[in-house]
PDB file of C-alpha atoms and ligand atoms in Angstrom:
ATOM      1  CA  UNK A   1       0.000   0.000   0.000  1.00 81.00           C
ATOM      2  CA  UNK A   2       1.292   3.489  -0.823  1.00 86.00           C
ATOM      3  CA  UNK A   3       1.225   5.995   2.032  1.00 89.00           C
ATOM      4  CA  UNK A   4      -1.661   8.476   2.249  1.00 92.00           C
ATOM      5  CA  UNK A   5      -3.144  11.146   4.468  1.00 94.00           C
ATOM      6  CA  UNK A   6      -6.334  10.212   6.400  1.00 96.00           C
ATOM      7  CA  UNK A   7      -9.117  12.581   7.438  1.00 96.00           C
ATOM      8  CA  UNK A   8     -12.381  11.905   9.258  1.00 97.00           C
ATOM      9  CA  UNK A   9     -14.636  14.967   8.872  1.00 97.00           C
ATOM     10  CA  UNK A  10     -17.741  15.338  11.045  1.00 96.00           C
ATOM     11  CA  UNK A  11     -20.072  16.837   8.436  1.00 96.00           C
ATOM     12  CA  UNK A  12     -20.605  17.297   4.713  1.00 96.00           C
ATOM     13  CA  UNK A  13     -19.025  20.774   4.579  1.00 95.00           C
ATOM     14  CA  UNK A  14     -15.819  19.524   6.201  1.00 96.00           C
ATOM     15  CA  UNK A  15     -15.824  16.493   3.886  1.00 97.00           C
ATOM     16  CA  UNK A  16     -16.120  18.751   0.835  1.00 95.00           C
ATOM     17  CA  UNK A  17     -13.340  20.988   2.129  1.00 95.00           C
ATOM     18  CA  UNK A  18     -11.048  17.968   2.610  1.00 96.00           C
ATOM     19  CA  UNK A  19     -11.479  16.818  -0.998  1.00 96.00           C
ATOM     20  CA  UNK A  20      -8.510  18.721  -2.393  1.00 89.00           C
ATOM     21  CA  UNK A  21      -5.986  17.391  -4.888  1.00 88.00           C
ATOM     22  CA  UNK A  22      -5.832  13.639  -5.333  1.00 92.00           C
ATOM     23  CA  UNK A  23      -8.329  12.823  -2.560  1.00 96.00           C
ATOM     24  CA  UNK A  24     -10.999  10.110  -2.456  1.00 96.00           C
ATOM     25  CA  UNK A  25     -13.937   9.376  -0.224  1.00 98.00           C
ATOM     26  CA  UNK A  26     -13.678   6.276   1.970  1.00 98.00           C
ATOM     27  CA  UNK A  27     -16.971   4.539   2.812  1.00 98.00           C
ATOM     28  CA  UNK A  28     -16.875   0.874   3.916  1.00 97.00           C
ATOM     29  CA  UNK A  29     -13.429   0.336   2.381  1.00 96.00           C
ATOM     30  CA  UNK A  30     -14.467  -3.070   1.016  1.00 96.00           C
ATOM     31  CA  UNK A  31     -13.416  -2.225  -2.543  1.00 95.00           C
ATOM     32  CA  UNK A  32     -11.131   0.795  -2.157  1.00 96.00           C
ATOM     33  CA  UNK A  33      -8.880  -0.536   0.614  1.00 94.00           C
ATOM     34  CA  UNK A  34      -8.512  -3.886  -1.167  1.00 92.00           C
ATOM     35  CA  UNK A  35      -7.437  -2.077  -4.352  1.00 93.00           C
ATOM     36  CA  UNK A  36      -5.007   0.136  -2.392  1.00 93.00           C
ATOM     37  CA  UNK A  37      -3.492  -2.853  -0.570  1.00 92.00           C
ATOM     38  CA  UNK A  38      -2.810  -4.459  -3.947  1.00 92.00           C
ATOM     39  CA  UNK A  39      -1.365  -1.153  -5.235  1.00 91.00           C
ATOM     40  CA  UNK A  40      -3.989  -1.136  -7.984  1.00 91.00           C
ATOM     41  CA  UNK A  41      -5.113   2.237  -6.665  1.00 88.00           C
ATOM     42  CA  UNK A  42      -3.482   5.070  -4.776  1.00 87.00           C
ATOM     43  CA  UNK A  43      -4.632   8.401  -3.356  1.00 90.00           C
ATOM     44  CA  UNK A  44      -2.866  11.225  -1.547  1.00 92.00           C
ATOM     45  CA  UNK A  45      -5.736  11.465   0.914  1.00 95.00           C
ATOM     46  CA  UNK A  46      -8.703   9.388   2.079  1.00 97.00           C
ATOM     47  CA  UNK A  47     -11.688  11.297   3.419  1.00 98.00           C
ATOM     48  CA  UNK A  48     -13.551   8.878   5.694  1.00 98.00           C
ATOM     49  CA  UNK A  49     -17.319   9.445   5.567  1.00 98.00           C
ATOM     50  CA  UNK A  50     -18.223   7.310   8.589  1.00 97.00           C
ATOM     51  CA  UNK A  51     -18.590  10.245  10.999  1.00 96.00           C
ATOM     52  CA  UNK A  52     -20.839  12.212   8.618  1.00 96.00           C
ATOM     53  CA  UNK A  53     -24.080  11.195  10.311  1.00 86.00           C
ATOM     54  CA  UNK A  54     -26.684  12.510   7.889  1.00 93.00           C
ATOM     55  CA  UNK A  55     -25.528  10.202   5.081  1.00 97.00           C
ATOM     56  CA  UNK A  56     -27.116   7.193   6.795  1.00 96.00           C
ATOM     57  CA  UNK A  57     -30.737   6.116   7.060  1.00 97.00           C
ATOM     58  CA  UNK A  58     -33.791   4.769   5.281  1.00 98.00           C
ATOM     59  CA  UNK A  59     -37.149   6.480   4.820  1.00 97.00           C
ATOM     60  CA  UNK A  60     -40.255   6.028   2.699  1.00 97.00           C
ATOM     61  CA  UNK A  61     -41.104   9.283   0.967  1.00 94.00           C
ATOM     62  CA  UNK A  62     -44.340   9.081  -1.043  1.00 91.00           C
ATOM     63  CA  UNK A  63     -43.770   6.476  -3.710  1.00 96.00           C
ATOM     64  CA  UNK A  64     -40.040   6.153  -3.060  1.00 98.00           C
ATOM     65  CA  UNK A  65     -37.685   4.469  -0.652  1.00 98.00           C
ATOM     66  CA  UNK A  66     -34.820   6.879   0.011  1.00 98.00           C
ATOM     67  CA  UNK A  67     -31.618   5.312   1.323  1.00 98.00           C
ATOM     68  CA  UNK A  68     -28.627   7.309   2.567  1.00 98.00           C
ATOM     69  CA  UNK A  69     -25.324   6.648   0.812  1.00 98.00           C
ATOM     70  CA  UNK A  70     -23.564   5.417   3.976  1.00 98.00           C
ATOM     71  CA  UNK A  71     -26.280   2.881   4.804  1.00 98.00           C
ATOM     72  CA  UNK A  72     -24.701  -0.569   4.885  1.00 98.00           C
ATOM     73  CA  UNK A  73     -25.895  -3.581   2.927  1.00 98.00           C
ATOM     74  CA  UNK A  74     -26.775  -5.290   6.240  1.00 98.00           C
ATOM     75  CA  UNK A  75     -28.954  -2.327   7.283  1.00 98.00           C
ATOM     76  CA  UNK A  76     -30.830  -2.387   3.957  1.00 98.00           C
ATOM     77  CA  UNK A  77     -31.298  -6.169   4.200  1.00 98.00           C
ATOM     78  CA  UNK A  78     -32.713  -5.895   7.740  1.00 98.00           C
ATOM     79  CA  UNK A  79     -34.861  -2.801   7.214  1.00 98.00           C
ATOM     80  CA  UNK A  80     -38.575  -3.362   7.851  1.00 98.00           C
ATOM     81  CA  UNK A  81     -39.411  -0.412   5.546  1.00 97.00           C
ATOM     82  CA  UNK A  82     -37.392  -1.827   2.637  1.00 98.00           C
ATOM     83  CA  UNK A  83     -38.653  -5.373   3.188  1.00 98.00           C
ATOM     84  CA  UNK A  84     -42.236  -4.102   3.039  1.00 97.00           C
ATOM     85  CA  UNK A  85     -41.930  -1.599   0.178  1.00 98.00           C
ATOM     86  CA  UNK A  86     -39.292  -3.222  -2.058  1.00 98.00           C
ATOM     87  CA  UNK A  87     -38.521  -6.740  -0.777  1.00 98.00           C
ATOM     88  CA  UNK A  88     -36.400  -7.346  -3.880  1.00 98.00           C
ATOM     89  CA  UNK A  89     -33.982  -4.634  -2.732  1.00 98.00           C
ATOM     90  CA  UNK A  90     -33.670  -6.074   0.799  1.00 98.00           C
ATOM     91  CA  UNK A  91     -33.019  -9.522  -0.680  1.00 98.00           C
ATOM     92  CA  UNK A  92     -30.424  -8.129  -3.084  1.00 98.00           C
ATOM     93  CA  UNK A  93     -28.568  -6.414  -0.231  1.00 98.00           C
ATOM     94  CA  UNK A  94     -28.765  -9.573   1.890  1.00 98.00           C
ATOM     95  CA  UNK A  95     -27.124 -11.565  -0.900  1.00 97.00           C
ATOM     96  CA  UNK A  96     -24.054  -9.344  -1.275  1.00 97.00           C
ATOM     97  CA  UNK A  97     -20.735 -10.949  -0.327  1.00 96.00           C
ATOM     98  CA  UNK A  98     -20.549 -12.273   3.229  1.00 95.00           C
ATOM     99  CA  UNK A  99     -21.531 -10.847   6.657  1.00 97.00           C
ATOM    100  CA  UNK A 100     -18.271  -8.870   6.986  1.00 96.00           C
ATOM    101  CA  UNK A 101     -18.768  -7.227   3.591  1.00 97.00           C
ATOM    102  CA  UNK A 102     -22.438  -6.518   4.302  1.00 98.00           C
ATOM    103  CA  UNK A 103     -21.683  -4.909   7.663  1.00 98.00           C
ATOM    104  CA  UNK A 104     -19.016  -2.587   6.241  1.00 98.00           C
ATOM    105  CA  UNK A 105     -19.988  -2.049   2.577  1.00 98.00           C
ATOM    106  CA  UNK A 106     -22.351   0.807   1.717  1.00 98.00           C
ATOM    107  CA  UNK A 107     -24.867   1.633  -0.984  1.00 98.00           C
ATOM    108  CA  UNK A 108     -22.970   4.792  -2.011  1.00 98.00           C
ATOM    109  CA  UNK A 109     -19.636   2.967  -2.137  1.00 98.00           C
ATOM    110  CA  UNK A 110     -21.086   0.179  -4.219  1.00 98.00           C
ATOM    111  CA  UNK A 111     -22.583   2.376  -6.918  1.00 98.00           C
ATOM    112  CA  UNK A 112     -19.653   4.841  -6.961  1.00 98.00           C
ATOM    113  CA  UNK A 113     -17.326   1.888  -7.483  1.00 98.00           C
ATOM    114  CA  UNK A 114     -19.461   0.667 -10.437  1.00 98.00           C
ATOM    115  CA  UNK A 115     -17.984  -2.834 -10.447  1.00 97.00           C
ATOM    116  CA  UNK A 116     -19.328  -4.548 -13.594  1.00 97.00           C
ATOM    117  CA  UNK A 117     -20.450  -7.544 -11.490  1.00 97.00           C
ATOM    118  CA  UNK A 118     -21.926  -5.630  -8.534  1.00 98.00           C
ATOM    119  CA  UNK A 119     -25.539  -6.127  -7.479  1.00 98.00           C
ATOM    120  CA  UNK A 120     -26.801  -2.621  -6.579  1.00 98.00           C
ATOM    121  CA  UNK A 121     -26.280  -1.168 -10.077  1.00 98.00           C
ATOM    122  CA  UNK A 122     -28.916  -3.665 -11.316  1.00 98.00           C
ATOM    123  CA  UNK A 123     -31.403  -2.334  -8.738  1.00 98.00           C
ATOM    124  CA  UNK A 124     -30.619   1.314  -9.555  1.00 98.00           C
ATOM    125  CA  UNK A 125     -31.185   0.731 -13.269  1.00 98.00           C
ATOM    126  CA  UNK A 126     -33.944  -1.857 -12.875  1.00 98.00           C
ATOM    127  CA  UNK A 127     -36.076   0.235 -10.543  1.00 98.00           C
ATOM    128  CA  UNK A 128     -35.351   3.498 -12.393  1.00 98.00           C
ATOM    129  CA  UNK A 129     -33.791   5.031  -9.266  1.00 98.00           C
ATOM    130  CA  UNK A 130     -32.332   8.521  -8.925  1.00 98.00           C
ATOM    131  CA  UNK A 131     -28.903   9.162  -7.408  1.00 98.00           C
ATOM    132  CA  UNK A 132     -28.781  12.276  -5.203  1.00 98.00           C
ATOM    133  CA  UNK A 133     -25.388  13.928  -4.918  1.00 98.00           C
ATOM    134  CA  UNK A 134     -23.930  16.985  -3.252  1.00 97.00           C
ATOM    135  CA  UNK A 135     -24.476  18.794  -6.555  1.00 96.00           C
ATOM    136  CA  UNK A 136     -27.502  17.333  -8.372  1.00 98.00           C
ATOM    137  CA  UNK A 137     -29.932  14.465  -9.036  1.00 98.00           C
ATOM    138  CA  UNK A 138     -28.682  11.921 -11.559  1.00 98.00           C
ATOM    139  CA  UNK A 139     -31.169   9.486 -13.183  1.00 98.00           C
ATOM    140  CA  UNK A 140     -29.951   5.896 -12.776  1.00 97.00           C
ATOM    141  CA  UNK A 141     -30.053   5.619 -16.572  1.00 96.00           C
ATOM    142  CA  UNK A 142     -27.249   8.199 -16.822  1.00 98.00           C
ATOM    143  CA  UNK A 143     -25.237   7.240 -13.751  1.00 98.00           C
ATOM    144  CA  UNK A 144     -23.245   4.185 -14.919  1.00 98.00           C
ATOM    145  CA  UNK A 145     -21.079   5.186 -17.871  1.00 98.00           C
ATOM    146  CA  UNK A 146     -18.652   2.260 -18.259  1.00 97.00           C
ATOM    147  CA  UNK A 147     -16.256  -0.157 -16.584  1.00 97.00           C
ATOM    148  CA  UNK A 148     -15.800   1.249 -13.031  1.00 97.00           C
ATOM    149  CA  UNK A 149     -16.986   4.598 -14.433  1.00 98.00           C
ATOM    150  CA  UNK A 150     -19.860   6.818 -13.394  1.00 98.00           C
ATOM    151  CA  UNK A 151     -21.216  10.272 -14.150  1.00 98.00           C
ATOM    152  CA  UNK A 152     -19.760  11.575 -10.843  1.00 98.00           C
ATOM    153  CA  UNK A 153     -17.366  14.529 -11.082  1.00 96.00           C
ATOM    154  CA  UNK A 154     -14.211  14.624  -8.929  1.00 94.00           C
ATOM    155  CA  UNK A 155     -15.212  15.403  -5.333  1.00 95.00           C
ATOM    156  CA  UNK A 156     -18.939  14.889  -5.997  1.00 97.00           C
ATOM    157  CA  UNK A 157     -20.494  13.108  -3.019  1.00 98.00           C
ATOM    158  CA  UNK A 158     -23.381  10.646  -3.341  1.00 98.00           C
ATOM    159  CA  UNK A 159     -25.752  11.524  -0.514  1.00 98.00           C
ATOM    160  CA  UNK A 160     -28.702   9.151  -1.125  1.00 98.00           C
ATOM    161  CA  UNK A 161     -30.499   7.014  -3.686  1.00 98.00           C
ATOM    162  CA  UNK A 162     -34.233   7.292  -4.270  1.00 98.00           C
ATOM    163  CA  UNK A 163     -35.832   4.001  -5.397  1.00 98.00           C
ATOM    164  CA  UNK A 164     -39.404   4.143  -6.804  1.00 98.00           C
ATOM    165  CA  UNK A 165     -41.641   1.487  -5.217  1.00 98.00           C
ATOM    166  CA  UNK A 166     -42.623  -1.010  -7.947  1.00 98.00           C
ATOM    167  CA  UNK A 167     -45.707  -3.219  -8.274  1.00 98.00           C
ATOM    168  CA  UNK A 168     -43.580  -6.361  -8.526  1.00 98.00           C
ATOM    169  CA  UNK A 169     -39.830  -6.900  -8.572  1.00 98.00           C
ATOM    170  CA  UNK A 170     -37.133  -9.455  -7.870  1.00 98.00           C
ATOM    171  CA  UNK A 171     -33.398  -9.934  -8.327  1.00 98.00           C
ATOM    172  CA  UNK A 172     -31.875 -13.284  -9.287  1.00 98.00           C
ATOM    173  CA  UNK A 173     -28.112 -13.716  -9.093  1.00 98.00           C
ATOM    174  CA  UNK A 174     -26.018 -16.577 -10.380  1.00 97.00           C
ATOM    175  CA  UNK A 175     -23.039 -16.246  -8.004  1.00 95.00           C
ATOM    176  CA  UNK A 176     -19.434 -16.588  -8.976  1.00 92.00           C
ATOM    177  CA  UNK A 177     -18.756 -19.027  -6.120  1.00 89.00           C
ATOM    178  CA  UNK A 178     -15.347 -17.668  -5.057  1.00 89.00           C
ATOM    179  CA  UNK A 179     -16.091 -13.928  -5.085  1.00 89.00           C
ATOM    180  CA  UNK A 180     -19.901 -14.097  -4.616  1.00 90.00           C
ATOM    181  CA  UNK A 181     -20.269 -11.289  -7.150  1.00 95.00           C
ATOM    182  CA  UNK A 182     -22.709 -11.863 -10.022  1.00 96.00           C
ATOM    183  CA  UNK A 183     -21.565 -14.061 -12.867  1.00 96.00           C
ATOM    184  CA  UNK A 184     -24.939 -12.925 -14.153  1.00 98.00           C
ATOM    185  CA  UNK A 185     -27.502 -11.010 -12.107  1.00 98.00           C
ATOM    186  CA  UNK A 186     -30.899  -9.862 -13.387  1.00 98.00           C
ATOM    187  CA  UNK A 187     -33.245  -7.359 -11.735  1.00 98.00           C
ATOM    188  CA  UNK A 188     -36.823  -7.466 -13.056  1.00 98.00           C
ATOM    189  CA  UNK A 189     -39.311  -4.726 -12.201  1.00 98.00           C
ATOM    190  CA  UNK A 190     -42.971  -4.260 -13.145  1.00 98.00           C
ATOM    191  CA  UNK A 191     -44.592  -0.902 -12.478  1.00 97.00           C
ATOM    192  CA  UNK A 192     -47.272   1.361 -13.962  1.00 95.00           C
ATOM    193  CA  UNK A 193     -44.594   2.647 -16.354  1.00 94.00           C
ATOM    194  CA  UNK A 194     -43.928  -0.837 -17.762  1.00 97.00           C
ATOM    195  CA  UNK A 195     -41.368  -3.594 -17.335  1.00 98.00           C
ATOM    196  CA  UNK A 196     -37.660  -2.968 -16.788  1.00 98.00           C
ATOM    197  CA  UNK A 197     -34.947  -5.614 -16.873  1.00 98.00           C
ATOM    198  CA  UNK A 198     -31.404  -4.698 -15.768  1.00 98.00           C
ATOM    199  CA  UNK A 199     -28.462  -7.061 -16.140  1.00 98.00           C
ATOM    200  CA  UNK A 200     -25.183  -7.045 -14.218  1.00 98.00           C
ATOM    201  CA  UNK A 201     -22.074  -9.218 -14.578  1.00 97.00           C
ATOM    202  CA  UNK A 202     -22.466  -9.747 -18.300  1.00 97.00           C
ATOM    203  CA  UNK A 203     -20.929  -6.604 -19.874  1.00 97.00           C
ATOM    204  CA  UNK A 204     -18.465  -3.881 -18.873  1.00 96.00           C
ATOM    205  CA  UNK A 205     -21.323  -2.094 -17.143  1.00 98.00           C
ATOM    206  CA  UNK A 206     -24.906  -2.769 -16.082  1.00 98.00           C
ATOM    207  CA  UNK A 207     -27.421  -2.570 -18.967  1.00 98.00           C
ATOM    208  CA  UNK A 208     -31.121  -2.941 -19.779  1.00 98.00           C
ATOM    209  CA  UNK A 209     -32.198  -5.960 -21.827  1.00 98.00           C
ATOM    210  CA  UNK A 210     -34.843  -4.615 -24.216  1.00 98.00           C
ATOM    211  CA  UNK A 211     -35.762  -7.969 -25.766  1.00 98.00           C
ATOM    212  CA  UNK A 212     -36.620  -9.288 -22.304  1.00 98.00           C
ATOM    213  CA  UNK A 213     -38.508  -6.116 -21.404  1.00 98.00           C
ATOM    214  CA  UNK A 214     -40.651  -6.407 -24.559  1.00 98.00           C
ATOM    215  CA  UNK A 215     -41.357 -10.099 -23.984  1.00 98.00           C
ATOM    216  CA  UNK A 216     -42.287  -9.539 -20.318  1.00 98.00           C
ATOM    217  CA  UNK A 217     -44.423  -6.475 -21.081  1.00 98.00           C
ATOM    218  CA  UNK A 218     -46.530  -8.743 -23.303  1.00 98.00           C
ATOM    219  CA  UNK A 219     -46.504 -11.730 -20.940  1.00 98.00           C
ATOM    220  CA  UNK A 220     -45.051 -11.388 -17.413  1.00 98.00           C
ATOM    221  CA  UNK A 221     -44.224 -15.071 -16.886  1.00 98.00           C
ATOM    222  CA  UNK A 222     -41.039 -17.093 -16.325  1.00 98.00           C
ATOM    223  CA  UNK A 223     -41.731 -18.981 -19.571  1.00 98.00           C
ATOM    224  CA  UNK A 224     -41.796 -15.753 -21.611  1.00 98.00           C
ATOM    225  CA  UNK A 225     -38.403 -14.728 -20.172  1.00 98.00           C
ATOM    226  CA  UNK A 226     -36.850 -18.132 -20.767  1.00 97.00           C
ATOM    227  CA  UNK A 227     -37.981 -18.133 -24.397  1.00 98.00           C
ATOM    228  CA  UNK A 228     -35.908 -15.019 -25.186  1.00 98.00           C
ATOM    229  CA  UNK A 229     -32.625 -15.938 -26.869  1.00 96.00           C
ATOM    230  CA  UNK A 230     -30.072 -13.152 -26.500  1.00 97.00           C
ATOM    231  CA  UNK A 231     -27.040 -12.825 -28.791  1.00 96.00           C
ATOM    232  CA  UNK A 232     -23.595 -13.259 -27.193  1.00 97.00           C
ATOM    233  CA  UNK A 233     -22.160 -10.266 -29.060  1.00 95.00           C
ATOM    234  CA  UNK A 234     -20.587  -7.841 -26.577  1.00 94.00           C
ATOM    235  CA  UNK A 235     -21.146 -10.198 -23.622  1.00 97.00           C
ATOM    236  CA  UNK A 236     -18.204 -10.934 -21.271  1.00 95.00           C
ATOM    237  CA  UNK A 237     -16.417 -14.246 -21.609  1.00 95.00           C
ATOM    238  CA  UNK A 238     -13.731 -15.467 -19.196  1.00 94.00           C
ATOM    239  CA  UNK A 239     -12.505 -18.578 -17.369  1.00 93.00           C
ATOM    240  CA  UNK A 240     -15.709 -18.591 -15.305  1.00 94.00           C
ATOM    241  CA  UNK A 241     -18.126 -18.617 -18.245  1.00 94.00           C
ATOM    242  CA  UNK A 242     -18.095 -18.019 -21.994  1.00 97.00           C
ATOM    243  CA  UNK A 243     -20.053 -15.211 -23.639  1.00 98.00           C
ATOM    244  CA  UNK A 244     -22.541 -17.774 -24.997  1.00 98.00           C
ATOM    245  CA  UNK A 245     -23.032 -19.241 -21.500  1.00 97.00           C
ATOM    246  CA  UNK A 246     -23.593 -15.836 -19.909  1.00 97.00           C
ATOM    247  CA  UNK A 247     -26.005 -14.781 -22.694  1.00 98.00           C
ATOM    248  CA  UNK A 248     -28.065 -17.938 -22.074  1.00 98.00           C
ATOM    249  CA  UNK A 249     -27.927 -17.356 -18.297  1.00 98.00           C
ATOM    250  CA  UNK A 250     -29.459 -13.883 -18.644  1.00 98.00           C
ATOM    251  CA  UNK A 251     -32.777 -15.392 -19.801  1.00 98.00           C
ATOM    252  CA  UNK A 252     -32.565 -18.117 -17.159  1.00 98.00           C
ATOM    253  CA  UNK A 253     -31.959 -15.616 -14.340  1.00 98.00           C
ATOM    254  CA  UNK A 254     -34.681 -13.310 -15.697  1.00 98.00           C
ATOM    255  CA  UNK A 255     -37.142 -16.218 -15.605  1.00 98.00           C
ATOM    256  CA  UNK A 256     -36.126 -16.994 -11.983  1.00 98.00           C
ATOM    257  CA  UNK A 257     -36.581 -13.327 -11.054  1.00 98.00           C
ATOM    258  CA  UNK A 258     -40.060 -13.227 -12.609  1.00 98.00           C
ATOM    259  CA  UNK A 259     -41.011 -16.428 -10.769  1.00 98.00           C
ATOM    260  CA  UNK A 260     -39.807 -14.885  -7.483  1.00 98.00           C
ATOM    261  CA  UNK A 261     -41.695 -11.637  -8.148  1.00 98.00           C
ATOM    262  CA  UNK A 262     -44.929 -13.523  -8.913  1.00 98.00           C
ATOM    263  CA  UNK A 263     -44.535 -15.746  -5.834  1.00 97.00           C
ATOM    264  CA  UNK A 264     -44.683 -12.838  -3.336  1.00 91.00           C
TER     265      UNK A 264
HETATM  266  C1  FAD B 301     -15.240 -10.582  -0.546  1.00 92.47           C
HETATM  267  C2  FAD B 301     -16.137  -9.550  -1.176  1.00 92.47           C
HETATM  268  C3  FAD B 301     -17.322  -9.964  -1.761  1.00 92.47           C
HETATM  269  C4  FAD B 301     -18.169  -9.035  -2.362  1.00 92.47           C
HETATM  270  N1  FAD B 301     -19.319  -9.468  -2.952  1.00 92.47           N
HETATM  271  C5  FAD B 301     -20.132  -8.578  -3.537  1.00 92.47           C
HETATM  272  C6  FAD B 301     -21.354  -8.997  -4.152  1.00 92.47           C
HETATM  273  O1  FAD B 301     -21.728 -10.174  -4.111  1.00 92.47           O
HETATM  274  N2  FAD B 301     -22.119  -8.044  -4.741  1.00 92.47           N
HETATM  275  C7  FAD B 301     -21.785  -6.723  -4.745  1.00 92.47           C
HETATM  276  O2  FAD B 301     -22.523  -5.915  -5.285  1.00 92.47           O
HETATM  277  N3  FAD B 301     -20.644  -6.291  -4.166  1.00 92.47           N
HETATM  278  C8  FAD B 301     -19.831  -7.178  -3.557  1.00 92.47           C
HETATM  279  N4  FAD B 301     -18.692  -6.738  -2.944  1.00 92.47           N
HETATM  280  C9  FAD B 301     -18.375  -5.293  -2.941  1.00 92.47           C
HETATM  281  C10 FAD B 301     -19.031  -4.631  -1.714  1.00 92.47           C
HETATM  282  O3  FAD B 301     -20.409  -4.510  -1.941  1.00 92.47           O
HETATM  283  C11 FAD B 301     -18.452  -3.234  -1.420  1.00 92.47           C
HETATM  284  O4  FAD B 301     -18.989  -2.864  -0.234  1.00 92.47           O
HETATM  285  C12 FAD B 301     -18.745  -2.132  -2.399  1.00 92.47           C
HETATM  286  O5  FAD B 301     -18.361  -2.407  -3.679  1.00 92.47           O
HETATM  287  C13 FAD B 301     -17.991  -0.851  -2.030  1.00 92.47           C
HETATM  288  O6  FAD B 301     -18.631  -0.256  -0.979  1.00 92.47           O
HETATM  289  P1  FAD B 301     -17.817   0.421   0.175  1.00 92.47           P
HETATM  290  O7  FAD B 301     -18.811   1.135   1.026  1.00 92.47           O
HETATM  291  O8  FAD B 301     -16.957  -0.589   0.830  1.00 92.47           O
HETATM  292  O9  FAD B 301     -16.959   1.511  -0.620  1.00 92.47           O
HETATM  293  P2  FAD B 301     -15.392   1.864  -0.588  1.00 92.47           P
HETATM  294  O10 FAD B 301     -14.606   0.644  -0.896  1.00 92.47           O
HETATM  295  O11 FAD B 301     -15.051   2.614   0.640  1.00 92.47           O
HETATM  296  O12 FAD B 301     -15.342   2.875  -1.818  1.00 92.47           O
HETATM  297  C14 FAD B 301     -15.515   2.428  -3.153  1.00 92.47           C
HETATM  298  C15 FAD B 301     -15.439   3.638  -4.101  1.00 92.47           C
HETATM  299  O13 FAD B 301     -16.574   4.470  -3.927  1.00 92.47           O
HETATM  300  C16 FAD B 301     -16.195   5.813  -3.607  1.00 92.47           C
HETATM  301  N5  FAD B 301     -17.229   6.299  -2.690  1.00 92.47           N
HETATM  302  C17 FAD B 301     -17.604   5.696  -1.538  1.00 92.47           C
HETATM  303  N6  FAD B 301     -18.669   6.360  -1.009  1.00 92.47           N
HETATM  304  C18 FAD B 301     -18.928   7.397  -1.830  1.00 92.47           C
HETATM  305  C19 FAD B 301     -19.911   8.432  -1.817  1.00 92.47           C
HETATM  306  N7  FAD B 301     -20.860   8.522  -0.864  1.00 92.47           N
HETATM  307  N8  FAD B 301     -19.910   9.337  -2.832  1.00 92.47           N
HETATM  308  C20 FAD B 301     -18.994   9.237  -3.820  1.00 92.47           C
HETATM  309  N9  FAD B 301     -18.050   8.280  -3.895  1.00 92.47           N
HETATM  310  C21 FAD B 301     -18.027   7.369  -2.897  1.00 92.47           C
HETATM  311  C22 FAD B 301     -14.790   5.689  -3.009  1.00 92.47           C
HETATM  312  O14 FAD B 301     -14.047   6.894  -3.153  1.00 92.47           O
HETATM  313  C23 FAD B 301     -14.220   4.556  -3.847  1.00 92.47           C
HETATM  314  O15 FAD B 301     -13.771   5.038  -5.093  1.00 92.47           O
HETATM  315  C24 FAD B 301     -17.822  -7.641  -2.345  1.00 92.47           C
HETATM  316  C25 FAD B 301     -16.632  -7.225  -1.732  1.00 92.47           C
HETATM  317  C26 FAD B 301     -15.790  -8.150  -1.147  1.00 92.47           C
HETATM  318  C27 FAD B 301     -14.536  -7.684  -0.486  1.00 92.47           C
END
């Protein structure tokens, strides 16, 4: 690990003031610290957000569940409000990594990191969520811009994510057994606005699968999802699964997600 300066501000203003030069926010450290230990990443300064109290919390606001950026995966998984309003989101959070990761890792850290196999990006895109930052509101559709890339500007702080409450939704993940990230993960959501299907683990960034959305808008059943054959063009292939395998798994996981959504 390269040496760095560490700061632990007590509020948002002090956090913003500390973000000078080559500084980065530190949330749960589950991705950033690992990358720094391996010398894959370095920063002059880490600005620890854990003492900034108003970045945590969960509330239902009209038709949305609003979750603070520093809320951990374990807190989302255990939240009675989330389990009632969007059980798919609580289940997704409860399936991330292991207990240590879930008790340290945060919603804001997960989406800022934009790992191509992470789970939360599928919920942000699948539910049509909005990312609130220190500067603006960013529609989920515009937030993930590529491999580990987002629309965030340097020093821009994610403060919360607002998830619209759907009629029916579920997330199905086919785990990479060693890392527990998604080899393929599919978030399916049905709301008054239509059907959305977001896929993680299969490309350089989370994406919507239009062929599945069209099929499920016409017939919201597991069979309709399974019948969709997606091309393997542009799909990731590696030692864990070929592009053809992952493409086939997208329809399989979508059908499992629809079955789970209908079974509630
Ligand atoms: C063994 C293991 C298994 C895992 N399995 C899964 C899995 O199954 N599914 C899954 O989705 N993830 C998984 N993860 C990743 C985990 O969810 C991390 O918690 C997450 O990716 C990063 O969150 P963090 O709070 O630890 O962020 P950090 O590691 O602290 O930060 C990550 C990045 O986000 C930035 N950042 C943090 N907070 C903010 C903010 N509020 N505003 C702007 N930028 C910010 C940081 O500067 C940094 O660049 C796993 C991790 C490990 C170690």
